[in-house]
Amino acid sequence: MSGPMPGERGGRRDALRELTARHGGRGGVLPAALARARSRTAEAPGAWAPRVAEEAGLPAAAGLGPAAFFADLAAPHGERHVRVCTATACFAARGGRHLAEVEDALGAAAGTVDETGSTSLQSVHCLGYCYAGPAALDGALPRAGPDLADQLGGRAEPRAPGIPTADTTGAPVLLAGIAGGHSAWEVWRETVAGRRAEDVRKEIAVSGLRGRGGAGFPVAAKWAAAEGGPDTVVVANGDEGDPGSYADRLLMEEDPGRVLAGLALACFACGARHGIVLVRSEYPKAMARLRRAVERATEAGDLAPSAGAAGPRPFVEIAEGAGSYVSGEETALVARLEGARGCARPRPPYPTDHGLWDAPTVVNNVETLAAVPWIVAHGGASYARRGTPDETGTKLVCLSERFARPGAYEVELGTPVDEIVARFGRGLKDGRELVALQIGGPLGGFLAGTELAVPLATAALAEHGAALGHAGMVAFDAAVDPHELLRHIWEFAADESCGACSPCRVGTRRGLEGAQGRGGPGEFPGESYARLARLMSEASLCAFGRRVPAAVRSLARAYGPALEGWDR
């Protein structure tokens, strides 16, 4: 037998793949069918998800599993469904008080439908309005500002400002279309007409481009790891879940052609005929603009109209997430696209060997792919001269609402954090003191406000207990209680753990109990917590569980004596 049977992953059998293979691979139709069913009912998933699976020709459990897992499907929906952001930047904006205000305004607690059954409220972790929070989505309509509850209650004019954007480099890469007006499709047309796949791969290798989604893996190495056969798939990961970051949202909404051209170039370089963009459900505007951009590119002949017609010009689909932070991890993302729960899977095998439906699959985040057209047009060497020798290129840095000048800034890697804060962000609003700065989302870390003379680079940040991640920066002033912030971090971790491994599933809940003061005498933050943190760091299945204790440790160090003992 020359290769694995359906359902085998590198010699191990996968029950989901065996199940869906026996039923004609119909798991892939489940996400959209479940979303449609949820939008029509306020009942719990057990009342409708099994029926959806059965109508797709699958066992009932195949529908109930993802419906109970994903937040968008598990939450009840009334005629009016409001999603309010409770993530870090919105928490910092009002100290978390906005949630209770919104509940009062709507007459519904988070996770419930009001007494009339007309209005439901769901708390979510990040809507990408970190620069203007607190924020909410009223259906698909964004609302943002300190008077959020009044906007939702009809007592104030609704508003949702656009993303303030600036290039600080003089020659933008990621903002080449938004700030410079350059179309990425011209690069694609010239490439597909007169260059070879190996030419593109060479330029990416010379550039030193690394993944911008958090892991920082060399892009050229990931592309080379895929087999390059006609069944290879390239996925643009637009499931940007890091609270504090809205870089991917900016690119997908304001320059979707650059994202799609970067995806097409990646497909061309990898020999793939099929591309997919997975967009967070929390980004409805990005979803609409990408779909329209695909239609225009198909009409122009830049993308194939169908999978059967694909060749050098790939067929591209747009898929929607369903509310899960961990589903941004590449193996969990693949599981989501297959119609399963968005849980991380053991590696190896890696997606580049056995990914979507066991096909070689390359997963690159949206910002990563947005850099590819510039590199192909200007050459890898030009890109490599930017940034630092060890970490080349530029990065979109997102500053939160607490800054005097919040927004998305393109900077060269290696730019000092204090320069970004003081020169671009102009410090905090109203001259407030910056006490702590979160960088890179919940898996990133915190720096004390007095210790920001650190280059924006992976190695330098790691020396200070932080991580680059998506490079979102959330500022905290003295109005935020450090103990409330600690509780907020553990609450996010417990809510978003996919539950696939015990160290993370149990550890995040035990950590939350300790942060809420519900641990046993001397357990938190004592030696018992120290053992728990070590277990999570060493034995969790994916980076989520492994990084949570490090993020808590950096928070404790940033606040000093106020969180003594949590720095273990």
XYZ file of C-alpha atoms in Angstrom:
568
model
C 0.000 0.000 0.000
C 1.679 3.228 -1.158
C 0.036 5.722 1.194
C -2.272 6.076 4.185
C -5.875 5.034 3.939
C -8.544 7.689 4.566
C -8.588 8.313 8.287
C -4.908 7.458 8.841
C -2.553 10.222 9.941
C 1.089 9.276 9.749
C 0.364 5.702 10.808
C -2.298 6.635 13.387
C -6.006 6.263 12.741
C -8.241 9.307 13.076
C -11.831 8.456 14.033
C -13.325 11.634 12.575
C -11.707 11.128 9.187
C -12.784 7.494 9.106
C -16.326 8.541 9.982
C -16.574 11.278 7.360
C -14.835 9.133 4.729
C -17.492 6.472 5.203
C -20.159 9.131 4.683
C -18.692 10.663 1.553
C -16.592 13.345 3.252
C -19.708 15.332 4.141
C -18.253 16.780 7.347
C -17.166 19.813 5.352
C -20.792 20.909 4.821
C -21.549 20.975 8.530
C -20.176 24.427 9.560
C -22.508 26.415 7.300
C -25.493 24.134 8.013
C -25.007 24.422 11.770
C -24.670 28.204 11.559
C -27.922 28.481 9.598
C -29.754 26.295 12.095
C -28.444 28.239 15.101
C -29.580 31.573 13.639
C -33.186 30.349 13.663
C -33.485 29.178 17.267
C -32.723 30.028 20.875
C -32.734 26.369 21.915
C -29.645 24.533 23.184
C -27.569 22.612 20.591
C -28.952 19.270 21.737
C -32.352 20.227 20.378
C -31.250 20.929 16.787
C -27.608 19.973 16.057
C -28.195 16.185 15.799
C -30.915 16.792 13.222
C -28.579 18.968 11.135
C -25.980 16.202 11.098
C -28.525 13.579 10.145
C -29.778 15.734 7.260
C -26.178 15.866 6.021
C -25.993 12.085 6.166
C -23.827 11.998 9.283
C -24.346 10.561 12.781
C -25.969 12.897 15.318
C -22.747 13.221 17.335
C -20.973 14.774 14.349
C -23.291 17.779 14.656
C -23.596 17.981 18.425
C -19.823 17.997 18.960
C -18.997 21.228 17.094
C -22.323 22.859 18.019
C -21.538 22.475 21.715
C -17.890 23.489 21.235
C -17.989 26.732 19.234
C -19.192 29.793 21.110
C -21.301 31.127 18.230
C -23.197 27.854 17.977
C -23.524 27.164 21.701
C -24.883 30.633 22.533
C -28.661 31.120 22.222
C -29.846 33.523 19.515
C -32.852 35.801 19.705
C -34.272 37.847 16.835
C -31.728 40.496 17.757
C -28.358 39.007 18.615
C -25.710 41.240 20.215
C -22.095 40.220 20.714
C -20.254 42.351 23.258
C -16.477 42.289 23.476
C -15.033 41.396 26.877
C -11.433 40.967 25.674
C -8.383 42.684 27.091
C -8.471 46.059 25.303
C -12.182 46.554 26.011
C -11.602 45.422 29.602
C -8.834 48.037 29.932
C -11.024 50.774 28.483
C -13.624 50.597 31.263
C -12.174 48.162 33.780
C -14.706 45.583 32.577
C -17.714 47.628 33.764
C -19.235 47.909 30.289
C -20.565 44.330 30.301
C -22.942 44.969 33.209
C -24.026 48.247 31.581
C -24.858 46.453 28.319
C -26.740 43.723 30.197
C -28.859 46.377 31.905
C -29.490 48.209 28.635
C -30.648 45.074 26.804
C -32.386 43.315 29.684
C -30.434 40.122 29.069
C -27.472 38.575 30.827
C -24.532 37.393 28.749
C -25.249 33.941 27.361
C -29.040 34.331 27.603
C -32.097 35.588 25.727
C -34.350 38.209 27.314
C -37.763 37.317 28.732
C -39.560 38.090 25.467
C -37.175 35.918 23.445
C -36.381 38.828 21.157
C -32.866 39.890 22.249
C -29.872 37.703 23.056
C -26.475 38.706 24.366
C -23.195 36.877 23.862
C -19.850 37.886 25.354
C -16.961 37.348 22.947
C -13.211 37.741 23.046
C -12.257 40.469 20.617
C -14.121 42.126 17.776
C -11.098 43.956 16.384
C -12.168 47.389 17.660
C -9.396 47.538 20.254
C -8.569 51.116 19.194
C -12.082 52.396 20.020
C -13.517 50.053 22.651
C -15.503 48.895 24.364
C -17.244 47.429 21.338
C -20.133 45.230 20.268
C -21.733 43.794 17.155
C -25.480 44.412 16.927
C -26.219 41.706 14.403
C -23.538 42.535 11.837
C -23.400 46.254 12.725
C -20.450 47.393 14.862
C -20.837 49.772 17.783
C -17.954 51.225 19.789
C -17.171 53.838 22.407
C -17.416 54.555 26.130
C -21.190 55.032 25.776
C -21.626 51.579 24.232
C -24.578 50.659 26.444
C -26.400 53.861 25.463
C -25.779 53.145 21.773
C -27.211 49.643 22.075
C -30.117 50.912 24.146
C -31.048 53.553 21.581
C -30.091 56.483 23.810
C -27.004 57.546 21.800
C -26.113 57.754 18.139
C -24.471 54.489 17.001
C -20.913 54.784 15.764
C -17.944 52.617 14.846
C -14.868 54.549 13.725
C -12.548 53.172 11.087
C -9.051 51.987 11.918
C -6.487 54.820 12.145
C -3.547 53.680 10.021
C -0.033 55.004 9.417
C 3.198 53.837 7.812
C 6.326 54.745 9.782
C 8.876 53.152 7.421
C 8.713 55.421 4.353
C 8.200 52.418 2.046
C 5.277 50.317 3.245
C 5.082 46.594 2.618
C 1.828 45.623 4.299
C 0.222 49.025 3.812
C 1.429 49.329 0.212
C -2.165 49.337 -1.006
C -3.816 51.210 1.849
C -1.172 53.914 2.289
C 0.567 53.730 -1.085
C -2.217 52.849 -3.502
C -0.334 49.950 -5.105
C -2.325 46.991 -6.449
C -1.009 43.538 -5.600
C -2.843 41.925 -8.525
C -0.325 43.374 -10.994
C 2.422 41.424 -9.240
C 0.335 38.248 -9.484
C -0.356 38.705 -13.197
C 3.290 39.298 -14.029
C 4.302 36.288 -11.945
C 1.849 33.784 -13.351
C 2.600 34.984 -16.899
C 6.391 34.859 -16.821
C 7.914 33.345 -13.686
C 8.347 29.884 -12.247
C 7.241 28.541 -8.876
C 10.881 28.094 -7.853
C 11.510 31.803 -8.559
C 8.861 32.770 -6.010
C 10.127 30.232 -3.468
C 13.674 31.574 -3.864
C 12.677 35.177 -3.202
C 10.710 34.181 -0.101
C 13.686 32.169 1.181
C 16.064 35.107 0.603
C 13.648 37.507 2.318
C 13.730 35.601 5.594
C 9.960 36.115 5.956
C 8.549 34.440 9.046
C 4.961 33.754 9.999
C 3.231 36.766 11.532
C 0.524 34.823 13.345
C 2.606 34.247 16.461
C 4.774 31.168 15.910
C 7.291 32.926 13.642
C 8.075 29.822 11.542
C 10.104 30.472 8.347
C 7.641 30.679 5.468
C 9.999 29.183 2.894
C 10.552 26.115 5.077
C 6.809 25.586 5.537
C 6.215 25.854 1.792
C 9.036 23.410 1.092
C 7.578 20.916 3.580
C 4.390 20.564 1.536
C 4.524 17.953 -1.192
C 3.651 20.403 -3.945
C 1.191 18.031 -5.612
C -2.121 19.069 -7.171
C -4.023 18.130 -3.992
C -1.997 20.587 -1.860
C -4.119 23.257 -0.146
C -3.040 26.706 1.080
C -5.105 28.272 3.862
C -4.998 31.960 4.735
C -5.633 32.077 8.457
C -7.821 35.094 9.146
C -8.970 33.778 12.516
C -7.228 36.658 14.288
C -8.153 36.037 17.897
C -5.440 37.805 19.873
C -7.167 40.507 21.941
C -5.426 43.757 21.107
C -4.715 42.972 17.451
C -6.736 44.095 14.454
C -4.037 43.926 11.756
C -5.686 41.077 9.875
C -9.066 42.788 10.051
C -7.518 45.931 8.560
C -5.967 44.025 5.662
C -9.031 41.890 4.920
C -11.384 44.866 4.988
C -9.304 47.601 3.370
C -7.027 45.665 0.988
C -8.581 42.237 0.410
C -6.943 42.038 -3.011
C -3.506 42.009 -1.387
C -4.504 39.116 0.841
C -5.898 37.166 -2.108
C -2.921 37.944 -4.362
C -0.580 36.778 -1.585
C -2.634 33.591 -1.264
C -2.509 33.055 -5.034
C 1.270 33.527 -5.037
C 1.595 31.017 -2.187
C -0.540 28.520 -4.119
C 1.605 29.089 -7.210
C 4.822 28.555 -5.245
C 3.482 25.395 -3.577
C 1.885 23.939 -6.690
C -1.530 24.154 -5.044
C -4.731 24.568 -7.010
C -6.950 25.246 -4.021
C -6.855 28.166 -1.586
C -9.089 28.914 1.398
C -9.417 32.028 3.533
C -10.831 31.357 7.001
C -12.328 34.549 8.429
C -13.492 35.044 12.003
C -17.251 35.263 12.369
C -16.574 38.364 14.479
C -15.410 40.109 11.264
C -18.581 40.251 9.095
C -17.349 43.239 7.086
C -14.102 41.432 6.257
C -16.094 38.400 5.178
C -18.249 40.455 2.818
C -15.335 42.335 1.292
C -13.281 39.214 0.718
C -16.173 37.463 -0.974
C -16.691 40.420 -3.257
C -12.936 40.566 -3.963
C -12.979 36.875 -4.942
C -15.867 37.544 -7.308
C -14.021 40.430 -8.951
C -10.767 38.465 -9.235
C -12.616 35.535 -10.776
C -14.349 37.817 -13.278
C -10.946 39.331 -14.164
C -9.444 35.890 -14.740
C -7.005 36.117 -11.822
C -8.639 33.220 -9.952
C -10.226 30.038 -11.264
C -14.047 29.911 -11.312
C -14.178 26.346 -9.974
C -12.012 23.605 -8.523
C -12.176 21.739 -11.836
C -10.884 24.745 -13.770
C -7.999 25.451 -11.373
C -4.383 25.239 -12.508
C -1.680 27.880 -12.052
C -4.612 30.159 -11.177
C -6.113 28.641 -8.028
C -9.712 28.262 -6.977
C -10.272 30.243 -3.760
C -13.036 29.784 -1.188
C -13.997 31.920 1.809
C -14.894 30.043 4.994
C -16.238 31.393 8.279
C -15.122 30.703 11.848
C -17.553 30.198 14.699
C -16.027 31.775 17.796
C -12.991 29.941 19.160
C -9.572 31.376 19.974
C -7.735 28.046 19.819
C -9.142 27.370 16.367
C -6.535 29.817 15.083
C -3.911 27.142 15.817
C -3.244 25.407 12.517
C -4.280 21.857 13.435
C -7.421 23.146 15.179
C -8.140 25.317 12.134
C -7.944 22.238 9.899
C -10.348 20.429 12.228
C -12.775 23.355 11.975
C -12.688 23.287 8.163
C -13.437 19.563 8.251
C -16.560 20.196 10.323
C -15.183 18.976 13.646
C -14.608 20.593 17.030
C -11.778 23.112 16.763
C -9.355 21.219 18.998
C -5.595 21.074 18.570
C -4.246 17.772 17.287
C -0.981 16.049 18.211
C 1.979 16.736 15.934
C 3.556 15.003 14.054
C 2.097 14.503 11.545
C 2.137 18.172 10.581
C -0.466 19.748 8.310
C 2.140 20.038 5.552
C 2.150 16.210 5.477
C -1.426 15.368 6.489
C -3.666 18.412 6.715
C -7.140 19.161 5.390
C -8.718 15.784 4.525
C -5.185 14.351 4.739
C -3.941 16.527 1.861
C -0.685 18.479 2.294
C -1.823 21.807 3.751
C 0.079 25.065 4.192
C -1.407 27.462 6.743
C -0.144 31.065 6.651
C -1.726 33.933 8.494
C -3.248 36.871 6.611
C -0.503 39.370 7.455
C 2.159 36.899 6.342
C 0.538 36.467 2.935
C 0.015 40.223 2.585
C 3.808 40.669 2.578
C 4.366 38.202 -0.279
C 3.382 40.487 -3.222
C 5.856 43.171 -2.122
C 8.649 40.619 -1.726
C 8.011 39.113 -5.157
C 7.874 42.585 -6.738
C 10.944 44.077 -5.045
C 13.020 40.966 -4.343
C 13.780 39.034 -1.200
C 17.053 40.881 -0.643
C 15.252 44.236 -0.401
C 12.954 42.825 2.272
C 15.848 41.223 4.139
C 17.562 44.598 4.489
C 14.681 45.763 6.621
C 14.160 44.864 10.260
C 17.036 43.084 11.987
C 19.494 40.486 10.647
C 17.788 37.790 12.716
C 14.221 38.937 12.110
C 13.697 40.705 8.823
C 10.946 42.883 7.484
C 8.102 44.936 8.885
C 5.172 44.351 11.214
C 1.785 45.912 11.785
C 1.619 47.024 15.412
C -1.826 47.726 16.844
C -2.203 50.194 19.709
C -5.239 50.013 21.973
C -7.806 52.599 22.989
C -5.879 53.815 26.043
C -3.200 55.393 23.831
C -3.444 59.052 22.841
C -3.087 57.971 19.192
C -4.413 54.426 18.895
C -4.268 52.679 15.542
C -2.317 50.326 13.286
C 1.266 51.310 12.520
C 3.617 49.559 10.116
C 7.082 49.512 11.718
C 10.331 47.751 11.035
C 11.069 44.868 13.347
C 13.632 45.893 15.921
C 12.010 49.284 16.538
C 12.206 49.968 20.304
C 8.921 49.463 22.118
C 9.302 52.734 23.992
C 9.591 54.568 20.654
C 6.372 52.969 19.444
C 4.612 53.949 22.667
C 5.934 57.505 22.941
C 6.500 58.588 19.341
C 3.682 56.847 17.489
C 1.134 56.299 20.270
C 2.005 59.626 21.965
C 1.730 57.976 25.367
C -1.600 57.472 27.097
C -4.729 59.596 26.948
C -4.950 62.587 29.255
C -1.308 62.124 30.277
C -2.116 59.037 32.336
C 0.726 56.872 33.577
C 1.429 53.638 31.696
C 1.669 50.960 34.390
C 1.816 47.819 32.251
C 1.843 46.972 28.550
C 0.602 43.703 27.106
C 2.293 42.678 23.851
C 1.217 39.856 21.577
C -2.123 38.963 23.109
C -2.896 36.427 25.833
C 0.006 34.200 24.782
C 2.373 37.143 24.610
C 3.237 38.823 27.876
C 3.459 42.016 29.885
C 6.146 44.640 30.321
C 6.245 47.153 33.149
C 5.609 50.704 31.970
C 9.090 51.688 33.121
C 10.857 48.889 31.221
C 9.991 49.461 27.569
C 13.491 49.969 26.149
C 13.199 46.635 24.359
C 13.444 46.030 20.596
C 10.268 44.756 18.952
C 11.804 41.388 18.123
C 11.105 37.847 19.251
C 14.396 37.133 21.030
C 14.567 40.501 22.803
C 10.991 40.273 24.051
C 11.542 36.689 25.209
C 14.389 37.879 27.439
C 11.826 40.043 29.228
C 9.200 37.314 29.511
C 7.060 38.555 26.621
C 6.450 37.410 23.048
C 5.874 39.119 19.707
C 2.686 37.284 18.730
C 0.454 39.469 16.579
C 2.213 42.503 18.141
C -0.962 44.048 19.478
C -0.213 46.419 22.357
C -2.780 46.935 25.119
C -1.992 49.659 27.644
C -3.054 49.629 31.304
C -3.102 52.682 33.520
C -3.407 52.951 37.298
C -7.217 52.731 37.132
C -7.015 48.985 36.457
C -6.828 46.743 39.518
C -3.988 44.240 38.941
C -5.947 41.490 40.705
C -8.902 42.066 38.391
C -6.535 41.908 35.421
C -5.079 38.643 36.735
C -8.588 37.225 37.059
C -9.390 38.448 33.542
C -6.377 36.621 32.067
C -7.257 33.326 33.756
C -10.922 33.732 32.810
C -9.953 34.119 29.157
C -7.729 31.047 29.408
C -10.463 28.923 30.983
C -13.079 30.079 28.477
C -10.917 29.484 25.424
C -9.152 26.230 26.303
C -10.289 23.688 23.723
C -10.232 20.941 26.366
C -8.256 18.477 24.243
C -5.583 17.929 26.903
C -5.882 17.689 30.685
C -2.982 20.024 31.620
C -4.679 22.937 29.874
C -8.320 21.981 30.470
C -7.879 21.424 34.197
C -5.011 23.865 34.680
C -6.835 26.897 33.337
C -9.830 26.240 35.566
C -7.651 25.706 38.628
C -5.786 28.909 37.797
C -9.062 30.813 37.560
C -10.195 29.440 40.911
C -6.952 30.650 42.438
C -7.254 34.103 40.871
C -10.815 34.322 42.235
C -9.585 33.387 45.710
C -11.296 30.009 45.621
C -8.182 27.844 45.932
C -7.335 25.914 49.076
C -5.324 27.533 51.901
C -1.787 28.266 50.705
C -2.381 26.782 47.246
C -2.463 30.034 45.290
C -0.013 31.412 44.588
C 1.936 28.839 46.587
C 3.858 25.682 45.754
C 0.708 23.980 44.503
C 0.350 26.682 41.847
C 4.026 26.422 40.971
C 3.562 22.719 40.192
C 0.432 23.478 38.178
C 2.263 26.124 36.136
C 5.128 23.725 35.395
C 2.696 21.001 34.321
C 0.855 23.342 31.960
C 4.104 24.702 30.511
C 5.626 21.297 29.864
C 2.718 18.974 29.078
C 0.024 20.985 27.282
C -0.734 19.842 23.752
C -0.344 23.219 22.049
C 1.121 26.671 22.641
C -2.052 27.939 24.314
C -1.690 25.891 27.486
C 2.088 26.141 27.453
C 2.126 29.955 27.227
C -0.579 30.877 29.762
C 1.681 30.451 32.855
C 4.406 32.496 31.161
C 1.945 35.305 30.443
C 0.766 35.277 34.073
C 4.385 35.279 35.239
C 5.182 38.346 33.133
C 2.061 40.101 34.452
C 3.167 39.477 38.040
C 6.646 40.792 37.295
C 5.227 43.911 35.647
C 3.121 44.731 38.731
C 5.699 43.635 41.306
C 4.587 43.236 44.955
C 0.902 43.649 44.071
C 0.909 40.159 42.502
C 3.648 38.572 44.557
C 3.836 34.801 44.216
C 2.243 34.586 40.764
C 5.677 35.034 39.143
C 6.560 31.352 39.613
